[in-house]
Each structure stands twice: as structure tokens, then as C-alpha cells.
Amino acid sequence: NNNNNNNNNNNNFGFGFGLREVAPPEKSGYLFKWQDRSIGWGGTKWGLRFVRLTNGQLSYYKSHEDKSPRYILTLKNCAVRDEGSKVNKRYLKKSGSGGEGGDKNEVGGSFHVFSVYQRPIATVTTTTNNNKISNGGGDAQGDDEDKIIPLLRFSTQSLAEKTQWMTLISQSCAYCDSEEFAIQQQFKKEEEEALLRSPNKKRGTLPNLIFETPTVPLRSMPSGRNLTK
């Protein structure tokens, strides 16, 4: 029991608000990113990008060696969507005899596609029992396809990899629509504001100027003169 308690304590955010014990999911790896939604399936606008999911944010880099992301998306009011798969004809031609012997179900035989989109406001907004409007309710499967706003589209040659990404991103979307995330963001905002108001905050880059009193010159006196007490 003690070990279980220690593990739960290590997963807390530590803000003192009684937040969830399980941190939002994290994952990173390479995915093919769709670079232009206006081009059909026959286009070659898939670029390999390093994707990172952490703390409710989805970002991508040109490679894992980049220090700064090319794009960051906070997954609040977002959802993930399965967009099926597309046969990788190049792979089938290489692996099969005359292009007919390859298996599209093998890893590399198909591109498995999914997208992240912004949910319609009318769907995301729900009314609680206290007649208060809150975001994050409802099932994303019921979103109107004509009103959703696609933000990112990815593909991978592994169906298992696609399934894992979709599951973790979906969990992160739910986390960003939760009360825990709102509390965390409020705490972060208050902490930043307090830092700006802090009197000990360093300003500028020049060292402090020190003004000293001028040194009084010493005068020599005759040795036989009486000294005043």
C-alpha cells in the first residue's frame, strides 16, 4: 500500500488543488504530416515530422534535433478523427511480383490517416444541472462534419501506431476540457502575474550605480601642537 501511495503522490501536479493523480499522456515520434489540405490523395504533400504530445499540447518539429517547434496546438475544444487508410502502391510494387503480390495489411502496405480538428462551438458547449454553460461535454462522434475545422492531419504506416496516437490524443483533448486543466492554467497565470509584480524582479541589464561620500583630505599638524579632546 505504501508503494502505491508513493506512486500516486509522484503523479500529482503539486499545485495543492487536489488535481487528478494521473498526468496527461505523453508520446513522441515521427509521423507523416499533411502539408496542404487542398491537394487530393494523389498529391505528394506528406512530409515526415517529429511529433510530440505533452501536457495537453500537440506540437511538431522538422526533426527531433530541432530545439523549437514549428507549430504548437493546445487541445482544448479539440477532438481526433479516424480518416481511414490509403494503399501504399509503391510499397506493393516493391514487395510483390509485378505489383500484385504485396499485402496492404502489412506494416508499410498502407498509410493510416487521422486528423485533429476543432470541435464546433454548438457541440462543445453544454449546460450543466446548475444551468451553467461549460465546455467539453458531448461525444465527438456526433460532431457535424460540415462544421468541424481540421487543424492537423497525420498518417503512419502502422495501424497499431495510429491507434495509439488517436487514443492518447483523445485522452489529452478530454484533459484540456476538464476542470483540472482550467485550474492548472489559472494557477500558471496567477504565478506569472505575481512574478511581474515582485519587487525583487530584476530590471534592465546595467549594474546598479553606487554613490559614495567624498573622502575627507588629511591635514598634517605640528608635533608640538596641543590636540583637542
Short mmCIF file of N, CA and C in Angstrom, two decimals, residues 30-150:
data_model
loop_
_atom_site.label_atom_id
_atom_site.label_comp_id
_atom_site.label_asym_id
_atom_site.label_seq_id
_atom_site.Cartn_x
_atom_site.Cartn_y
_atom_site.Cartn_z
N TYR A 30 7.92 10.00 -35.01
CA TYR A 30 7.80 10.54 -36.36
C TYR A 30 6.47 10.12 -37.00
N LEU A 31 5.82 11.11 -37.64
CA LEU A 31 4.60 10.89 -38.39
C LEU A 31 4.69 11.66 -39.70
N PHE A 32 3.93 11.22 -40.69
CA PHE A 32 3.81 11.99 -41.92
C PHE A 32 2.72 13.05 -41.73
N LYS A 33 3.06 14.29 -42.00
CA LYS A 33 2.12 15.39 -41.82
C LYS A 33 1.63 15.89 -43.17
N TRP A 34 0.33 16.07 -43.27
CA TRP A 34 -0.27 16.62 -44.48
C TRP A 34 0.00 18.11 -44.54
N GLN A 35 0.60 18.59 -45.62
CA GLN A 35 1.04 19.97 -45.70
C GLN A 35 0.07 20.88 -46.45
N ASP A 36 -0.86 20.30 -47.19
CA ASP A 36 -1.79 21.14 -47.94
C ASP A 36 -3.11 20.37 -48.09
N ARG A 37 -4.13 20.80 -47.39
CA ARG A 37 -5.40 20.07 -47.41
C ARG A 37 -6.13 20.19 -48.74
N SER A 38 -5.75 21.16 -49.57
CA SER A 38 -6.45 21.37 -50.84
C SER A 38 -6.05 20.37 -51.91
N ILE A 39 -4.96 19.64 -51.68
CA ILE A 39 -4.48 18.68 -52.67
C ILE A 39 -5.08 17.31 -52.36
N GLY A 40 -5.50 16.61 -53.40
CA GLY A 40 -6.14 15.32 -53.22
C GLY A 40 -5.18 14.24 -52.77
N TRP A 41 -5.71 13.02 -52.70
CA TRP A 41 -4.91 11.90 -52.23
C TRP A 41 -3.72 11.63 -53.13
N GLY A 42 -3.82 12.02 -54.40
CA GLY A 42 -2.74 11.72 -55.33
C GLY A 42 -1.55 12.64 -55.18
N GLY A 43 -1.68 13.69 -54.35
CA GLY A 43 -0.58 14.63 -54.16
C GLY A 43 0.55 14.03 -53.35
N THR A 44 1.66 14.71 -53.36
CA THR A 44 2.84 14.23 -52.63
C THR A 44 3.18 15.20 -51.50
N LYS A 45 2.16 15.74 -50.86
CA LYS A 45 2.37 16.74 -49.83
C LYS A 45 2.43 16.15 -48.42
N TRP A 46 3.00 14.99 -48.30
CA TRP A 46 3.21 14.39 -46.99
C TRP A 46 4.68 14.59 -46.61
N GLY A 47 4.91 15.25 -45.48
CA GLY A 47 6.27 15.48 -45.02
C GLY A 47 6.49 14.80 -43.68
N LEU A 48 7.63 14.17 -43.51
CA LEU A 48 7.95 13.48 -42.27
C LEU A 48 8.31 14.51 -41.20
N ARG A 49 7.61 14.45 -40.07
CA ARG A 49 7.81 15.41 -39.00
C ARG A 49 7.89 14.67 -37.65
N PHE A 50 8.65 15.27 -36.74
CA PHE A 50 8.74 14.73 -35.39
C PHE A 50 7.62 15.35 -34.56
N VAL A 51 6.73 14.53 -34.02
CA VAL A 51 5.54 15.00 -33.32
C VAL A 51 5.67 14.69 -31.83
N ARG A 52 5.23 15.64 -31.02
CA ARG A 52 5.33 15.47 -29.56
C ARG A 52 4.00 15.84 -28.91
N LEU A 53 3.52 14.96 -28.05
CA LEU A 53 2.31 15.18 -27.27
C LEU A 53 2.69 15.25 -25.80
N THR A 54 2.45 16.40 -25.18
CA THR A 54 2.80 16.57 -23.77
C THR A 54 1.96 17.65 -23.12
N ASN A 55 1.48 17.36 -21.94
CA ASN A 55 0.75 18.33 -21.11
C ASN A 55 -0.41 18.99 -21.86
N GLY A 56 -1.13 18.20 -22.64
CA GLY A 56 -2.29 18.73 -23.34
C GLY A 56 -1.96 19.55 -24.58
N GLN A 57 -0.73 19.49 -25.06
CA GLN A 57 -0.33 20.23 -26.25
C GLN A 57 0.28 19.27 -27.27
N LEU A 58 -0.08 19.50 -28.54
CA LEU A 58 0.45 18.72 -29.65
C LEU A 58 1.31 19.63 -30.50
N SER A 59 2.56 19.28 -30.68
CA SER A 59 3.49 20.11 -31.45
C SER A 59 4.28 19.22 -32.40
N TYR A 60 4.82 19.85 -33.44
CA TYR A 60 5.65 19.08 -34.35
C TYR A 60 6.90 19.89 -34.73
N TYR A 61 7.96 19.15 -35.02
CA TYR A 61 9.26 19.69 -35.39
C TYR A 61 9.66 19.09 -36.73
N LYS A 62 10.58 19.75 -37.40
CA LYS A 62 11.08 19.18 -38.64
C LYS A 62 11.87 17.91 -38.37
N SER A 63 12.59 17.88 -37.24
CA SER A 63 13.29 16.68 -36.81
C SER A 63 13.42 16.72 -35.29
N HIS A 64 13.83 15.60 -34.71
CA HIS A 64 13.96 15.54 -33.25
C HIS A 64 15.13 16.37 -32.75
N GLU A 65 15.99 16.84 -33.66
CA GLU A 65 17.13 17.65 -33.26
C GLU A 65 16.77 19.13 -33.12
N ASP A 66 15.60 19.54 -33.63
CA ASP A 66 15.19 20.94 -33.52
C ASP A 66 14.88 21.29 -32.07
N LYS A 67 15.29 22.47 -31.65
CA LYS A 67 15.03 22.92 -30.28
C LYS A 67 13.66 23.59 -30.15
N SER A 68 13.19 24.21 -31.21
CA SER A 68 11.91 24.93 -31.17
C SER A 68 10.93 24.28 -32.13
N PRO A 69 9.67 24.12 -31.71
CA PRO A 69 8.67 23.50 -32.59
C PRO A 69 8.24 24.43 -33.70
N ARG A 70 7.78 23.84 -34.79
CA ARG A 70 7.23 24.62 -35.90
C ARG A 70 5.80 25.05 -35.62
N TYR A 71 5.12 24.29 -34.77
CA TYR A 71 3.70 24.55 -34.51
C TYR A 71 3.33 23.93 -33.17
N ILE A 72 2.50 24.64 -32.40
CA ILE A 72 2.00 24.14 -31.12
C ILE A 72 0.50 24.31 -31.08
N LEU A 73 -0.21 23.25 -30.72
CA LEU A 73 -1.66 23.28 -30.63
C LEU A 73 -2.09 22.82 -29.24
N THR A 74 -2.77 23.68 -28.50
CA THR A 74 -3.39 23.29 -27.24
C THR A 74 -4.71 22.60 -27.56
N LEU A 75 -4.92 21.42 -27.03
CA LEU A 75 -6.02 20.56 -27.46
C LEU A 75 -7.33 20.86 -26.77
N LYS A 76 -7.54 22.08 -26.35
CA LYS A 76 -8.81 22.46 -25.75
C LYS A 76 -9.86 22.61 -26.86
N ASN A 77 -11.06 22.05 -26.62
CA ASN A 77 -12.14 22.07 -27.61
C ASN A 77 -11.75 21.38 -28.91
N CYS A 78 -10.88 20.38 -28.81
CA CYS A 78 -10.44 19.64 -29.99
C CYS A 78 -10.84 18.17 -29.86
N ALA A 79 -10.75 17.47 -30.97
CA ALA A 79 -11.03 16.03 -31.00
C ALA A 79 -10.20 15.41 -32.12
N VAL A 80 -10.11 14.08 -32.09
CA VAL A 80 -9.34 13.35 -33.09
C VAL A 80 -10.30 12.53 -33.94
N ARG A 81 -9.97 12.37 -35.21
CA ARG A 81 -10.88 11.72 -36.15
C ARG A 81 -10.14 10.69 -36.99
N ASP A 82 -10.72 9.53 -37.13
CA ASP A 82 -10.16 8.46 -37.96
C ASP A 82 -10.55 8.72 -39.41
N GLU A 83 -9.55 8.84 -40.29
CA GLU A 83 -9.81 9.11 -41.70
C GLU A 83 -9.46 7.93 -42.58
N GLY A 84 -9.42 6.74 -41.99
CA GLY A 84 -9.24 5.53 -42.79
C GLY A 84 -7.80 5.31 -43.22
N SER A 85 -7.63 4.67 -44.36
CA SER A 85 -6.29 4.34 -44.85
C SER A 85 -6.25 4.44 -46.37
N LYS A 86 -5.04 4.53 -46.88
CA LYS A 86 -4.79 4.61 -48.31
C LYS A 86 -3.68 3.63 -48.66
N VAL A 87 -3.90 2.82 -49.67
CA VAL A 87 -2.93 1.80 -50.05
C VAL A 87 -1.65 2.47 -50.54
N ASN A 88 -0.53 1.96 -50.05
CA ASN A 88 0.79 2.43 -50.47
C ASN A 88 1.20 1.63 -51.71
N LYS A 89 0.93 2.18 -52.88
CA LYS A 89 1.19 1.45 -54.13
C LYS A 89 2.68 1.22 -54.36
N ARG A 90 3.49 2.15 -53.93
CA ARG A 90 4.93 1.99 -54.11
C ARG A 90 5.44 0.80 -53.32
N TYR A 91 4.91 0.63 -52.10
CA TYR A 91 5.34 -0.50 -51.27
C TYR A 91 4.90 -1.82 -51.89
N LEU A 92 3.68 -1.85 -52.42
CA LEU A 92 3.17 -3.08 -53.01
C LEU A 92 3.97 -3.48 -54.25
N LYS A 93 4.39 -2.49 -55.02
CA LYS A 93 5.17 -2.79 -56.22
C LYS A 93 6.54 -3.34 -55.87
N LYS A 94 7.12 -2.84 -54.79
CA LYS A 94 8.44 -3.30 -54.39
C LYS A 94 8.39 -4.68 -53.75
N SER A 95 7.36 -4.93 -52.95
CA SER A 95 7.31 -6.18 -52.20
C SER A 95 6.67 -7.33 -52.97
N GLY A 96 5.80 -7.00 -53.95
CA GLY A 96 5.11 -8.05 -54.68
C GLY A 96 5.69 -8.28 -56.06
N SER A 97 5.28 -9.35 -56.68
CA SER A 97 5.72 -9.69 -58.04
C SER A 97 4.83 -8.96 -59.03
N GLY A 98 5.41 -8.04 -59.76
CA GLY A 98 4.62 -7.29 -60.73
C GLY A 98 3.62 -6.35 -60.10
N GLY A 99 3.79 -6.08 -58.82
CA GLY A 99 2.90 -5.16 -58.14
C GLY A 99 1.64 -5.80 -57.63
N GLU A 100 1.51 -7.15 -57.72
CA GLU A 100 0.27 -7.80 -57.30
C GLU A 100 0.44 -8.68 -56.06
N GLY A 101 1.68 -8.92 -55.65
CA GLY A 101 1.88 -9.88 -54.58
C GLY A 101 2.01 -9.29 -53.19
N GLY A 102 1.99 -7.95 -53.04
CA GLY A 102 2.15 -7.34 -51.74
C GLY A 102 0.87 -7.39 -50.92
N ASP A 103 1.01 -7.26 -49.61
CA ASP A 103 -0.13 -7.29 -48.71
C ASP A 103 -0.32 -5.90 -48.13
N LYS A 104 -1.46 -5.29 -48.40
CA LYS A 104 -1.72 -3.94 -47.92
C LYS A 104 -1.88 -3.88 -46.40
N ASN A 105 -2.10 -5.04 -45.76
CA ASN A 105 -2.27 -5.07 -44.30
C ASN A 105 -0.94 -5.14 -43.56
N GLU A 106 0.14 -5.37 -44.29
CA GLU A 106 1.45 -5.37 -43.67
C GLU A 106 1.86 -3.94 -43.29
N VAL A 107 2.80 -3.84 -42.35
CA VAL A 107 3.33 -2.52 -41.99
C VAL A 107 4.04 -1.94 -43.20
N GLY A 108 3.60 -0.78 -43.65
CA GLY A 108 4.15 -0.17 -44.84
C GLY A 108 3.26 -0.35 -46.06
N GLY A 109 2.28 -1.27 -45.98
CA GLY A 109 1.41 -1.53 -47.12
C GLY A 109 0.34 -0.47 -47.29
N SER A 110 0.07 0.31 -46.25
CA SER A 110 -0.96 1.35 -46.31
C SER A 110 -0.54 2.53 -45.46
N PHE A 111 -1.11 3.68 -45.79
CA PHE A 111 -0.96 4.87 -44.95
C PHE A 111 -2.24 5.01 -44.13
N HIS A 112 -2.10 4.95 -42.82
CA HIS A 112 -3.25 5.04 -41.92
C HIS A 112 -3.35 6.49 -41.43
N VAL A 113 -4.47 7.11 -41.74
CA VAL A 113 -4.62 8.56 -41.60
C VAL A 113 -5.56 8.90 -40.44
N PHE A 114 -5.21 9.96 -39.72
CA PHE A 114 -6.10 10.53 -38.70
C PHE A 114 -5.86 12.03 -38.66
N SER A 115 -6.81 12.75 -38.12
CA SER A 115 -6.71 14.20 -38.07
C SER A 115 -7.15 14.72 -36.71
N VAL A 116 -6.69 15.90 -36.39
CA VAL A 116 -7.09 16.62 -35.19
C VAL A 116 -7.86 17.86 -35.65
N TYR A 117 -9.04 18.06 -35.10
CA TYR A 117 -9.86 19.17 -35.54
C TYR A 117 -10.44 19.92 -34.35
N GLN A 118 -10.84 21.15 -34.62
CA GLN A 118 -11.50 21.96 -33.61
C GLN A 118 -12.99 21.67 -33.64
N ARG A 119 -13.55 21.35 -32.50
CA ARG A 119 -14.96 20.97 -32.44
C ARG A 119 -15.87 22.18 -32.60
N PRO A 120 -17.03 21.99 -33.20
CA PRO A 120 -17.99 23.09 -33.33
C PRO A 120 -18.41 23.61 -31.96
N ILE A 121 -18.53 24.92 -31.83
CA ILE A 121 -18.88 25.52 -30.55
C ILE A 121 -20.23 25.02 -30.06
N ALA A 122 -21.18 24.84 -30.97
CA ALA A 122 -22.51 24.40 -30.57
C ALA A 122 -22.48 22.99 -29.99
N THR A 123 -21.54 22.17 -30.43
CA THR A 123 -21.43 20.81 -29.92
C THR A 123 -20.66 20.75 -28.62
N VAL A 124 -19.62 21.57 -28.53
CA VAL A 124 -18.77 21.53 -27.34
C VAL A 124 -19.47 22.12 -26.14
N THR A 125 -20.27 23.17 -26.35
CA THR A 125 -20.91 23.87 -25.25
C THR A 125 -22.11 23.08 -24.77
N THR A 126 -22.15 22.80 -23.48
CA THR A 126 -23.24 22.07 -22.88
C THR A 126 -23.73 22.81 -21.64
N THR A 127 -24.90 22.43 -21.15
CA THR A 127 -25.48 23.06 -19.98
C THR A 127 -25.50 22.07 -18.84
N THR A 128 -25.01 22.47 -17.68
CA THR A 128 -24.95 21.60 -16.52
C THR A 128 -26.28 21.66 -15.77
N ASN A 129 -26.37 20.89 -14.67
CA ASN A 129 -27.58 20.87 -13.87
C ASN A 129 -27.85 22.21 -13.20
N ASN A 130 -26.80 22.99 -13.00
CA ASN A 130 -26.95 24.30 -12.37
C ASN A 130 -27.18 25.40 -13.39
N ASN A 131 -27.52 25.00 -14.63
CA ASN A 131 -27.78 25.96 -15.70
C ASN A 131 -26.56 26.82 -16.02
N LYS A 132 -25.38 26.27 -15.75
CA LYS A 132 -24.14 26.95 -16.11
C LYS A 132 -23.59 26.34 -17.38
N ILE A 133 -23.10 27.20 -18.25
CA ILE A 133 -22.55 26.72 -19.52
C ILE A 133 -21.12 26.27 -19.32
N SER A 134 -20.80 25.09 -19.79
CA SER A 134 -19.44 24.57 -19.66
C SER A 134 -19.03 23.94 -20.98
N ASN A 135 -17.73 23.90 -21.21
CA ASN A 135 -17.18 23.32 -22.43
C ASN A 135 -16.68 21.92 -22.15
N GLY A 136 -16.67 21.09 -23.18
CA GLY A 136 -16.07 19.77 -23.06
C GLY A 136 -17.06 18.64 -22.95
N GLY A 137 -18.36 18.89 -23.00
CA GLY A 137 -19.32 17.81 -22.91
C GLY A 137 -19.63 17.23 -24.27
N GLY A 138 -20.35 16.10 -24.28
CA GLY A 138 -20.80 15.53 -25.54
C GLY A 138 -19.81 14.55 -26.13
N ASP A 139 -20.27 13.87 -27.16
CA ASP A 139 -19.47 12.86 -27.83
C ASP A 139 -18.96 13.42 -29.15
N ALA A 140 -17.64 13.32 -29.38
CA ALA A 140 -17.06 13.88 -30.60
C ALA A 140 -17.55 13.16 -31.84
N GLN A 141 -18.04 11.93 -31.69
CA GLN A 141 -18.52 11.19 -32.84
C GLN A 141 -19.77 11.82 -33.44
N GLY A 142 -20.47 12.63 -32.65
CA GLY A 142 -21.68 13.27 -33.13
C GLY A 142 -21.46 14.64 -33.73
N ASP A 143 -20.22 15.07 -33.86
CA ASP A 143 -19.95 16.39 -34.43
C ASP A 143 -20.35 16.45 -35.90
N ASP A 144 -20.91 17.57 -36.30
CA ASP A 144 -21.31 17.78 -37.69
C ASP A 144 -20.07 17.94 -38.56
N GLU A 145 -19.90 17.06 -39.55
CA GLU A 145 -18.70 17.10 -40.39
C GLU A 145 -18.60 18.38 -41.20
N ASP A 146 -19.73 19.01 -41.47
CA ASP A 146 -19.71 20.24 -42.26
C ASP A 146 -19.25 21.44 -41.43
N LYS A 147 -19.20 21.29 -40.11
CA LYS A 147 -18.86 22.42 -39.24
C LYS A 147 -17.52 22.26 -38.53
N ILE A 148 -16.92 21.07 -38.62
CA ILE A 148 -15.65 20.89 -37.95
C ILE A 148 -14.55 21.61 -38.72
N ILE A 149 -13.51 22.02 -38.01
CA ILE A 149 -12.40 22.77 -38.60
C ILE A 149 -11.13 21.93 -38.47
N PRO A 150 -10.68 21.29 -39.56
CA PRO A 150 -9.45 20.48 -39.47
C PRO A 150 -8.24 21.37 -39.17
#
